[in-house]
Amino acid sequence: MAMLGPRQLATLAVLLLPAVAQVPNFHGCIDPVAKALPYCDASLPVDKRLDDLLSRLSLLEKVAQITPQGDLGDQCTTFTRGKAEIGLPEWAWLVETNTNVASACPQEGRCATTFVGPMGLGAAFNRTLWRLKGTVFGNEMRALSNIGGSRFNIGNKARIGLTAYGPNINLARDPRFGRSSELPGEDPLLSGTYAYEMVSGMQEKDSHNYPKIAAFLKHFTAYSTEANRGHDTYNISAYDFFDSYLPQYERAFAAQPAGAMCSYNA
């Protein structure tokens, strides 16, 4: 699902989670075992901490860091394994971020902000609005992670982390496509600009240079169909592929998202 390797995942664990008074979901370096190890020593350079962490993982354990573990939860949410012996927590990857941060309401009447659908926002042609949407997503997802928020209902093991899947910038070429409600429009320039601004807002950095969350684009690429989407292939000309299905990603990647969710045809 993600485009990050073991070292990049370790970087997320070390850099993306600054210490706060309440322990956020999936936070590492909190138990005595982990605190005693060099990878949790904040006085060391990040490279040395990463080298130490990776040296404590076997090849299979590294693979388990980037592969859905069915015994931990459903494969769509994508739970990956930690290592209790060194205090490394598990992770639940998938949190949808298209219209809102897909989450249970922490309290009655206290829920994540729900925006007009992406196609409605796309029709605004307002880059400031798109960036502010990303800013709200980044703030709320970080807050939900900090207070122990969950995806589907309070206390669900699919807790809110800091890996956000959205915006979706596939093209709305056919109204029968089941994901049209997630898309900003049919034009690659519009979709790419929308994603660039939204990702920039989502990944704004704080005064310590920590990004609020890690944004992942989706679905890369040529995903504008719904029927048989797990076992299909698309007969796309080279011209259409480069003119319609790649330009929005080229523009969006300029914002340096953490990665991308692949389409089923990838």
PDB file of C-alpha atoms in Angstrom:
ATOM      1  CA  MET A   1       0.000   0.000   0.000  1.00  0.00           C
ATOM      2  CA  ALA A   2       2.687   2.515   0.970  1.00  0.00           C
ATOM      3  CA  MET A   3       5.838   3.563  -0.868  1.00  0.00           C
ATOM      4  CA  LEU A   4       8.034   3.599   2.230  1.00  0.00           C
ATOM      5  CA  GLY A   5      10.716   1.044   3.074  1.00  0.00           C
ATOM      6  CA  PRO A   6      11.844  -0.107   6.544  1.00  0.00           C
ATOM      7  CA  ARG A   7      14.249   2.799   7.015  1.00  0.00           C
ATOM      8  CA  GLN A   8      11.599   5.355   6.080  1.00  0.00           C
ATOM      9  CA  LEU A   9       9.104   3.702   8.425  1.00  0.00           C
ATOM     10  CA  ALA A  10      11.647   3.889  11.192  1.00  0.00           C
ATOM     11  CA  THR A  11      12.162   7.556  10.372  1.00  0.00           C
ATOM     12  CA  LEU A  12       8.425   8.110  10.925  1.00  0.00           C
ATOM     13  CA  ALA A  13       8.659   6.410  14.307  1.00  0.00           C
ATOM     14  CA  VAL A  14      11.650   8.486  15.366  1.00  0.00           C
ATOM     15  CA  LEU A  15      10.843  11.882  13.850  1.00  0.00           C
ATOM     16  CA  LEU A  16       7.092  12.148  13.439  1.00  0.00           C
ATOM     17  CA  LEU A  17       6.115  11.599  17.055  1.00  0.00           C
ATOM     18  CA  PRO A  18       7.385  14.247  19.458  1.00  0.00           C
ATOM     19  CA  ALA A  19       6.831  13.622  23.139  1.00  0.00           C
ATOM     20  CA  VAL A  20       3.625  15.003  24.687  1.00  0.00           C
ATOM     21  CA  ALA A  21       2.093  14.725  28.128  1.00  0.00           C
ATOM     22  CA  GLN A  22      -0.429  12.064  27.046  1.00  0.00           C
ATOM     23  CA  VAL A  23       0.947   9.133  25.079  1.00  0.00           C
ATOM     24  CA  PRO A  24      -0.443   9.212  21.518  1.00  0.00           C
ATOM     25  CA  ASN A  25      -1.598   6.124  19.673  1.00  0.00           C
ATOM     26  CA  PHE A  26       1.247   3.820  18.599  1.00  0.00           C
ATOM     27  CA  HIS A  27       3.852   6.020  20.290  1.00  0.00           C
ATOM     28  CA  GLY A  28       7.261   4.425  20.745  1.00  0.00           C
ATOM     29  CA  CYS A  29      10.065   4.930  23.270  1.00  0.00           C
ATOM     30  CA  ILE A  30       7.778   4.912  26.285  1.00  0.00           C
ATOM     31  CA  ASP A  31       8.520   1.683  28.168  1.00  0.00           C
ATOM     32  CA  PRO A  32      11.740   1.020  30.145  1.00  0.00           C
ATOM     33  CA  VAL A  33      13.032  -1.523  27.601  1.00  0.00           C
ATOM     34  CA  ALA A  34      12.795   0.922  24.703  1.00  0.00           C
ATOM     35  CA  LYS A  35      14.105   3.881  26.685  1.00  0.00           C
ATOM     36  CA  ALA A  36      17.283   1.948  27.494  1.00  0.00           C
ATOM     37  CA  LEU A  37      18.109   1.371  23.820  1.00  0.00           C
ATOM     38  CA  PRO A  38      20.081   3.756  21.583  1.00  0.00           C
ATOM     39  CA  TYR A  39      17.258   4.147  19.060  1.00  0.00           C
ATOM     40  CA  CYS A  40      15.284   5.974  21.742  1.00  0.00           C
ATOM     41  CA  ASP A  41      18.178   8.214  22.799  1.00  0.00           C
ATOM     42  CA  ALA A  42      17.143  11.655  21.536  1.00  0.00           C
ATOM     43  CA  SER A  43      20.661  12.978  22.099  1.00  0.00           C
ATOM     44  CA  LEU A  44      22.004  10.788  19.280  1.00  0.00           C
ATOM     45  CA  PRO A  45      21.864  11.738  15.578  1.00  0.00           C
ATOM     46  CA  VAL A  46      18.812  10.341  13.813  1.00  0.00           C
ATOM     47  CA  ASP A  47      20.933   8.169  11.502  1.00  0.00           C
ATOM     48  CA  LYS A  48      22.568   6.444  14.470  1.00  0.00           C
ATOM     49  CA  ARG A  49      19.191   5.861  16.087  1.00  0.00           C
ATOM     50  CA  LEU A  50      17.835   4.352  12.869  1.00  0.00           C
ATOM     51  CA  ASP A  51      20.891   2.159  12.444  1.00  0.00           C
ATOM     52  CA  ASP A  52      20.414   0.815  15.959  1.00  0.00           C
ATOM     53  CA  LEU A  53      16.700   0.180  15.451  1.00  0.00           C
ATOM     54  CA  LEU A  54      17.147  -1.642  12.152  1.00  0.00           C
ATOM     55  CA  SER A  55      19.991  -3.709  13.566  1.00  0.00           C
ATOM     56  CA  ARG A  56      17.516  -5.133  16.093  1.00  0.00           C
ATOM     57  CA  LEU A  57      15.102  -6.379  13.420  1.00  0.00           C
ATOM     58  CA  SER A  58      15.526  -9.586  11.436  1.00  0.00           C
ATOM     59  CA  LEU A  59      14.699  -9.638   7.723  1.00  0.00           C
ATOM     60  CA  LEU A  60      11.286 -11.167   8.461  1.00  0.00           C
ATOM     61  CA  GLU A  61      10.617  -8.555  11.134  1.00  0.00           C
ATOM     62  CA  LYS A  62      11.472  -5.792   8.651  1.00  0.00           C
ATOM     63  CA  VAL A  63       9.078  -7.334   6.135  1.00  0.00           C
ATOM     64  CA  ALA A  64       6.378  -7.411   8.823  1.00  0.00           C
ATOM     65  CA  GLN A  65       6.861  -3.637   9.198  1.00  0.00           C
ATOM     66  CA  ILE A  66       5.644  -3.041   5.628  1.00  0.00           C
ATOM     67  CA  THR A  67       3.237  -5.968   5.079  1.00  0.00           C
ATOM     68  CA  PRO A  68      -0.382  -6.290   6.339  1.00  0.00           C
ATOM     69  CA  GLN A  69      -0.576  -8.730   9.247  1.00  0.00           C
ATOM     70  CA  GLY A  70      -3.930 -10.485   9.060  1.00  0.00           C
ATOM     71  CA  ASP A  71      -3.771 -11.765  12.633  1.00  0.00           C
ATOM     72  CA  LEU A  72      -3.679  -8.177  13.914  1.00  0.00           C
ATOM     73  CA  GLY A  73      -6.699  -6.891  11.977  1.00  0.00           C
ATOM     74  CA  ASP A  74      -8.281  -6.537   8.555  1.00  0.00           C
ATOM     75  CA  GLN A  75      -5.870  -6.184   5.655  1.00  0.00           C
ATOM     76  CA  CYS A  76      -7.563  -3.088   4.233  1.00  0.00           C
ATOM     77  CA  THR A  77      -6.781  -1.098   7.381  1.00  0.00           C
ATOM     78  CA  THR A  78      -3.270  -2.583   7.147  1.00  0.00           C
ATOM     79  CA  PHE A  79      -1.961  -3.422  10.584  1.00  0.00           C
ATOM     80  CA  THR A  80       1.801  -3.934  10.673  1.00  0.00           C
ATOM     81  CA  ARG A  81       3.708  -5.664  13.414  1.00  0.00           C
ATOM     82  CA  GLY A  82       5.936  -4.144  16.061  1.00  0.00           C
ATOM     83  CA  LYS A  83       8.438  -5.933  18.276  1.00  0.00           C
ATOM     84  CA  ALA A  84       7.598  -6.027  21.955  1.00  0.00           C
ATOM     85  CA  GLU A  85      11.109  -7.171  22.934  1.00  0.00           C
ATOM     86  CA  ILE A  86      12.497  -3.760  21.983  1.00  0.00           C
ATOM     87  CA  GLY A  87       9.389  -1.691  22.763  1.00  0.00           C
ATOM     88  CA  LEU A  88       8.484  -1.106  19.108  1.00  0.00           C
ATOM     89  CA  PRO A  89       4.698  -0.683  18.734  1.00  0.00           C
ATOM     90  CA  GLU A  90       2.365  -1.974  16.034  1.00  0.00           C
ATOM     91  CA  TRP A  91       0.865   0.443  13.534  1.00  0.00           C
ATOM     92  CA  ALA A  92      -2.538   0.781  11.828  1.00  0.00           C
ATOM     93  CA  TRP A  93      -1.966   2.582   8.540  1.00  0.00           C
ATOM     94  CA  LEU A  94      -5.256   3.398   6.876  1.00  0.00           C
ATOM     95  CA  VAL A  95      -7.113   6.499   7.976  1.00  0.00           C
ATOM     96  CA  GLU A  96      -9.224   7.962   5.171  1.00  0.00           C
ATOM     97  CA  THR A  97      -8.833  11.712   4.636  1.00  0.00           C
ATOM     98  CA  ASN A  98     -11.074  12.784   1.782  1.00  0.00           C
ATOM     99  CA  THR A  99     -14.079  14.593   3.236  1.00  0.00           C
ATOM    100  CA  ASN A 100     -12.989  14.362   6.860  1.00  0.00           C
ATOM    101  CA  VAL A 101     -10.569  12.473   9.072  1.00  0.00           C
ATOM    102  CA  ALA A 102     -12.553   9.224   9.109  1.00  0.00           C
ATOM    103  CA  SER A 103     -12.926   8.631  12.821  1.00  0.00           C
ATOM    104  CA  ALA A 104     -15.348   7.919  15.617  1.00  0.00           C
ATOM    105  CA  CYS A 105     -16.554  11.001  17.487  1.00  0.00           C
ATOM    106  CA  PRO A 106     -14.533  11.144  20.736  1.00  0.00           C
ATOM    107  CA  GLN A 107     -17.571  12.633  22.506  1.00  0.00           C
ATOM    108  CA  GLU A 108     -21.186  13.364  21.653  1.00  0.00           C
ATOM    109  CA  GLY A 109     -21.177  16.385  19.367  1.00  0.00           C
ATOM    110  CA  ARG A 110     -17.361  16.461  19.265  1.00  0.00           C
ATOM    111  CA  CYS A 111     -16.459  15.070  15.864  1.00  0.00           C
ATOM    112  CA  ALA A 112     -13.966  15.633  13.073  1.00  0.00           C
ATOM    113  CA  THR A 113     -14.878  18.455  10.697  1.00  0.00           C
ATOM    114  CA  THR A 114     -16.758  17.226   7.619  1.00  0.00           C
ATOM    115  CA  PHE A 115     -16.230  19.281   4.469  1.00  0.00           C
ATOM    116  CA  VAL A 116     -18.228  19.567   1.287  1.00  0.00           C
ATOM    117  CA  GLY A 117     -17.275  16.707  -1.027  1.00  0.00           C
ATOM    118  CA  PRO A 118     -14.023  17.104  -2.995  1.00  0.00           C
ATOM    119  CA  MET A 119     -15.856  17.748  -6.262  1.00  0.00           C
ATOM    120  CA  GLY A 120     -17.686  20.645  -4.620  1.00  0.00           C
ATOM    121  CA  LEU A 121     -14.437  22.067  -3.294  1.00  0.00           C
ATOM    122  CA  GLY A 122     -12.770  21.481  -6.636  1.00  0.00           C
ATOM    123  CA  ALA A 123     -15.471  23.588  -8.268  1.00  0.00           C
ATOM    124  CA  ALA A 124     -14.434  26.502  -6.042  1.00  0.00           C
ATOM    125  CA  PHE A 125     -11.092  26.817  -7.891  1.00  0.00           C
ATOM    126  CA  ASN A 126      -9.777  28.238  -4.619  1.00  0.00           C
ATOM    127  CA  ARG A 127      -6.255  27.151  -3.698  1.00  0.00           C
ATOM    128  CA  THR A 128      -6.389  28.904  -0.318  1.00  0.00           C
ATOM    129  CA  LEU A 129      -9.484  26.894   0.581  1.00  0.00           C
ATOM    130  CA  TRP A 130      -7.824  23.628  -0.427  1.00  0.00           C
ATOM    131  CA  ARG A 131      -4.756  24.339   1.687  1.00  0.00           C
ATOM    132  CA  LEU A 132      -6.882  25.307   4.690  1.00  0.00           C
ATOM    133  CA  LYS A 133      -8.764  22.024   4.358  1.00  0.00           C
ATOM    134  CA  GLY A 134      -5.432  20.227   4.615  1.00  0.00           C
ATOM    135  CA  THR A 135      -4.482  22.319   7.644  1.00  0.00           C
ATOM    136  CA  VAL A 136      -7.688  21.324   9.430  1.00  0.00           C
ATOM    137  CA  PHE A 137      -7.088  17.657   8.595  1.00  0.00           C
ATOM    138  CA  GLY A 138      -3.539  17.828   9.926  1.00  0.00           C
ATOM    139  CA  ASN A 139      -4.598  19.525  13.155  1.00  0.00           C
ATOM    140  CA  GLU A 140      -7.527  17.199  13.815  1.00  0.00           C
ATOM    141  CA  MET A 141      -5.738  13.971  12.959  1.00  0.00           C
ATOM    142  CA  ARG A 142      -2.792  14.867  15.190  1.00  0.00           C
ATOM    143  CA  ALA A 143      -5.255  15.715  17.975  1.00  0.00           C
ATOM    144  CA  LEU A 144      -7.190  12.456  17.519  1.00  0.00           C
ATOM    145  CA  SER A 145      -3.936  10.512  17.701  1.00  0.00           C
ATOM    146  CA  ASN A 146      -2.914  12.378  20.848  1.00  0.00           C
ATOM    147  CA  ILE A 147      -6.154  11.583  22.697  1.00  0.00           C
ATOM    148  CA  GLY A 148      -6.379   7.924  21.649  1.00  0.00           C
ATOM    149  CA  GLY A 149      -9.005   8.337  18.922  1.00  0.00           C
ATOM    150  CA  SER A 150     -10.305   5.384  16.902  1.00  0.00           C
ATOM    151  CA  ARG A 151     -11.541   4.943  13.365  1.00  0.00           C
ATOM    152  CA  PHE A 152     -14.886   3.155  13.584  1.00  0.00           C
ATOM    153  CA  ASN A 153     -16.064   3.406  17.182  1.00  0.00           C
ATOM    154  CA  ILE A 154     -14.549   4.466  20.478  1.00  0.00           C
ATOM    155  CA  GLY A 155     -12.045   1.899  21.678  1.00  0.00           C
ATOM    156  CA  ASN A 156     -11.767   0.119  18.311  1.00  0.00           C
ATOM    157  CA  LYS A 157      -8.289  -1.335  17.781  1.00  0.00           C
ATOM    158  CA  ALA A 158      -8.083   0.537  14.447  1.00  0.00           C
ATOM    159  CA  ARG A 159      -6.839   3.640  16.218  1.00  0.00           C
ATOM    160  CA  ILE A 160      -5.974   6.941  14.585  1.00  0.00           C
ATOM    161  CA  GLY A 161      -2.289   7.223  13.804  1.00  0.00           C
ATOM    162  CA  LEU A 162      -0.518   9.818  11.681  1.00  0.00           C
ATOM    163  CA  THR A 163      -0.689   8.204   8.223  1.00  0.00           C
ATOM    164  CA  ALA A 164      -3.455   9.886   6.232  1.00  0.00           C
ATOM    165  CA  TYR A 165      -4.777   8.360   2.997  1.00  0.00           C
ATOM    166  CA  GLY A 166      -6.064  11.158   0.836  1.00  0.00           C
ATOM    167  CA  PRO A 167      -6.538  13.191  -1.188  1.00  0.00           C
ATOM    168  CA  ASN A 168      -7.839  10.875  -3.884  1.00  0.00           C
ATOM    169  CA  ILE A 169      -6.966  12.397  -7.261  1.00  0.00           C
ATOM    170  CA  ASN A 170      -8.175   9.810  -9.719  1.00  0.00           C
ATOM    171  CA  LEU A 171     -10.225  11.332 -12.534  1.00  0.00           C
ATOM    172  CA  ALA A 172     -14.014  11.536 -12.485  1.00  0.00           C
ATOM    173  CA  ARG A 173     -14.428  10.441 -16.092  1.00  0.00           C
ATOM    174  CA  ASP A 174     -17.639   8.430 -15.715  1.00  0.00           C
ATOM    175  CA  PRO A 175     -20.476   9.135 -13.241  1.00  0.00           C
ATOM    176  CA  ARG A 176     -20.840   5.384 -12.696  1.00  0.00           C
ATOM    177  CA  PHE A 177     -17.395   5.232 -11.077  1.00  0.00           C
ATOM    178  CA  GLY A 178     -18.086   4.447  -7.444  1.00  0.00           C
ATOM    179  CA  ARG A 179     -15.358   6.756  -6.108  1.00  0.00           C
ATOM    180  CA  SER A 180     -16.542   9.960  -7.794  1.00  0.00           C
ATOM    181  CA  SER A 181     -17.634  11.287  -4.389  1.00  0.00           C
ATOM    182  CA  GLU A 182     -13.951  11.275  -3.360  1.00  0.00           C
ATOM    183  CA  LEU A 183     -12.602  13.159  -6.391  1.00  0.00           C
ATOM    184  CA  PRO A 184     -12.071  16.872  -7.081  1.00  0.00           C
ATOM    185  CA  GLY A 185     -12.875  16.634 -10.786  1.00  0.00           C
ATOM    186  CA  GLU A 186     -12.049  15.374 -14.264  1.00  0.00           C
ATOM    187  CA  ASP A 187      -9.103  17.648 -15.075  1.00  0.00           C
ATOM    188  CA  PRO A 188      -5.519  16.609 -14.193  1.00  0.00           C
ATOM    189  CA  LEU A 189      -4.344  20.197 -13.656  1.00  0.00           C
ATOM    190  CA  LEU A 190      -7.200  20.928 -11.257  1.00  0.00           C
ATOM    191  CA  SER A 191      -6.737  17.629  -9.406  1.00  0.00           C
ATOM    192  CA  GLY A 192      -2.982  18.017  -9.107  1.00  0.00           C
ATOM    193  CA  THR A 193      -3.224  21.583  -7.830  1.00  0.00           C
ATOM    194  CA  TYR A 194      -5.936  20.584  -5.351  1.00  0.00           C
ATOM    195  CA  ALA A 195      -3.711  17.786  -4.030  1.00  0.00           C
ATOM    196  CA  TYR A 196      -0.591  19.964  -3.877  1.00  0.00           C
ATOM    197  CA  GLU A 197      -2.355  22.516  -1.682  1.00  0.00           C
ATOM    198  CA  MET A 198      -4.130  19.978   0.487  1.00  0.00           C
ATOM    199  CA  VAL A 199      -0.983  17.924   1.140  1.00  0.00           C
ATOM    200  CA  SER A 200       0.962  21.107   1.911  1.00  0.00           C
ATOM    201  CA  GLY A 201      -1.618  21.974   4.570  1.00  0.00           C
ATOM    202  CA  MET A 202      -1.740  18.458   6.001  1.00  0.00           C
ATOM    203  CA  GLN A 203       2.032  18.270   6.421  1.00  0.00           C
ATOM    204  CA  GLU A 204       2.685  21.732   7.840  1.00  0.00           C
ATOM    205  CA  LYS A 205       5.537  21.642  10.349  1.00  0.00           C
ATOM    206  CA  ASP A 206       5.535  22.907  13.897  1.00  0.00           C
ATOM    207  CA  SER A 207       8.200  25.024  15.577  1.00  0.00           C
ATOM    208  CA  HIS A 208      10.341  21.899  16.095  1.00  0.00           C
ATOM    209  CA  ASN A 209      10.134  21.011  12.391  1.00  0.00           C
ATOM    210  CA  TYR A 210       7.806  18.030  12.934  1.00  0.00           C
ATOM    211  CA  PRO A 211       5.130  17.527  10.250  1.00  0.00           C
ATOM    212  CA  LYS A 212       1.651  17.219  11.705  1.00  0.00           C
ATOM    213  CA  ILE A 213       0.876  14.027   9.782  1.00  0.00           C
ATOM    214  CA  ALA A 214       2.122  11.993   6.810  1.00  0.00           C
ATOM    215  CA  ALA A 215      -0.140  12.321   3.749  1.00  0.00           C
ATOM    216  CA  PHE A 216      -0.472   9.621   1.085  1.00  0.00           C
ATOM    217  CA  LEU A 217      -1.995  10.242  -2.337  1.00  0.00           C
ATOM    218  CA  LYS A 218      -4.316   7.681  -3.888  1.00  0.00           C
ATOM    219  CA  HIS A 219      -4.849   5.625  -6.004  1.00  0.00           C
ATOM    220  CA  PHE A 220      -1.747   5.475  -8.204  1.00  0.00           C
ATOM    221  CA  THR A 221      -2.902   5.310 -10.998  1.00  0.00           C
ATOM    222  CA  ALA A 222      -5.597   4.813 -13.689  1.00  0.00           C
ATOM    223  CA  TYR A 223      -8.148   3.710 -11.108  1.00  0.00           C
ATOM    224  CA  SER A 224     -11.229   5.318 -12.631  1.00  0.00           C
ATOM    225  CA  THR A 225     -13.353   2.193 -12.715  1.00  0.00           C
ATOM    226  CA  GLU A 226     -15.162   0.203 -10.051  1.00  0.00           C
ATOM    227  CA  ALA A 227     -16.310  -3.131 -11.494  1.00  0.00           C
ATOM    228  CA  ASN A 228     -13.928  -6.061 -10.913  1.00  0.00           C
ATOM    229  CA  ARG A 229     -11.326  -3.606  -9.635  1.00  0.00           C
ATOM    230  CA  GLY A 230      -9.326  -6.265  -7.843  1.00  0.00           C
ATOM    231  CA  HIS A 231      -8.682  -8.408 -10.922  1.00  0.00           C
ATOM    232  CA  ASP A 232      -8.690  -6.099 -13.908  1.00  0.00           C
ATOM    233  CA  THR A 233      -6.415  -4.372 -16.359  1.00  0.00           C
ATOM    234  CA  TYR A 234      -7.000  -1.201 -18.366  1.00  0.00           C
ATOM    235  CA  ASN A 235      -6.359  -0.744 -22.066  1.00  0.00           C
ATOM    236  CA  ILE A 236      -4.987   2.800 -21.924  1.00  0.00           C
ATOM    237  CA  SER A 237      -3.032   4.369 -24.734  1.00  0.00           C
ATOM    238  CA  ALA A 238       0.421   5.739 -23.956  1.00  0.00           C
ATOM    239  CA  TYR A 239      -0.863   9.197 -24.861  1.00  0.00           C
ATOM    240  CA  ASP A 240      -3.822   9.005 -22.462  1.00  0.00           C
ATOM    241  CA  PHE A 241      -1.631   7.549 -19.728  1.00  0.00           C
ATOM    242  CA  PHE A 242       0.820  10.453 -19.853  1.00  0.00           C
ATOM    243  CA  ASP A 243      -1.753  13.133 -20.702  1.00  0.00           C
ATOM    244  CA  SER A 244      -4.547  12.142 -18.286  1.00  0.00           C
ATOM    245  CA  TYR A 245      -3.418   9.702 -15.626  1.00  0.00           C
ATOM    246  CA  LEU A 246       0.032  10.918 -14.548  1.00  0.00           C
ATOM    247  CA  PRO A 247       0.116  14.763 -14.657  1.00  0.00           C
ATOM    248  CA  GLN A 248      -1.945  15.245 -11.473  1.00  0.00           C
ATOM    249  CA  TYR A 249       0.485  13.033  -9.540  1.00  0.00           C
ATOM    250  CA  GLU A 250       3.523  14.829 -10.928  1.00  0.00           C
ATOM    251  CA  ARG A 251       2.086  18.108  -9.680  1.00  0.00           C
ATOM    252  CA  ALA A 252       0.974  16.676  -6.334  1.00  0.00           C
ATOM    253  CA  PHE A 253       4.329  15.005  -5.592  1.00  0.00           C
ATOM    254  CA  ALA A 254       5.931  18.450  -5.663  1.00  0.00           C
ATOM    255  CA  ALA A 255       4.363  18.875  -2.189  1.00  0.00           C
ATOM    256  CA  GLN A 256       6.411  15.850  -1.031  1.00  0.00           C
ATOM    257  CA  PRO A 257       3.697  13.587   0.354  1.00  0.00           C
ATOM    258  CA  ALA A 258       4.933  10.588   2.317  1.00  0.00           C
ATOM    259  CA  GLY A 259       3.898   8.197  -0.460  1.00  0.00           C
ATOM    260  CA  ALA A 260       0.932   6.850  -2.385  1.00  0.00           C
ATOM    261  CA  MET A 261      -1.615   4.074  -2.139  1.00  0.00           C
ATOM    262  CA  CYS A 262      -1.409   1.890  -5.237  1.00  0.00           C
ATOM    263  CA  SER A 263      -4.419   1.116  -7.385  1.00  0.00           C
ATOM    264  CA  TYR A 264      -5.360  -2.526  -7.758  1.00  0.00           C
ATOM    265  CA  ASN A 265      -4.007  -2.534 -11.311  1.00  0.00           C
ATOM    266  CA  ALA A 266      -0.535  -1.317 -10.280  1.00  0.00           C
TER     267      ALA A 266
END
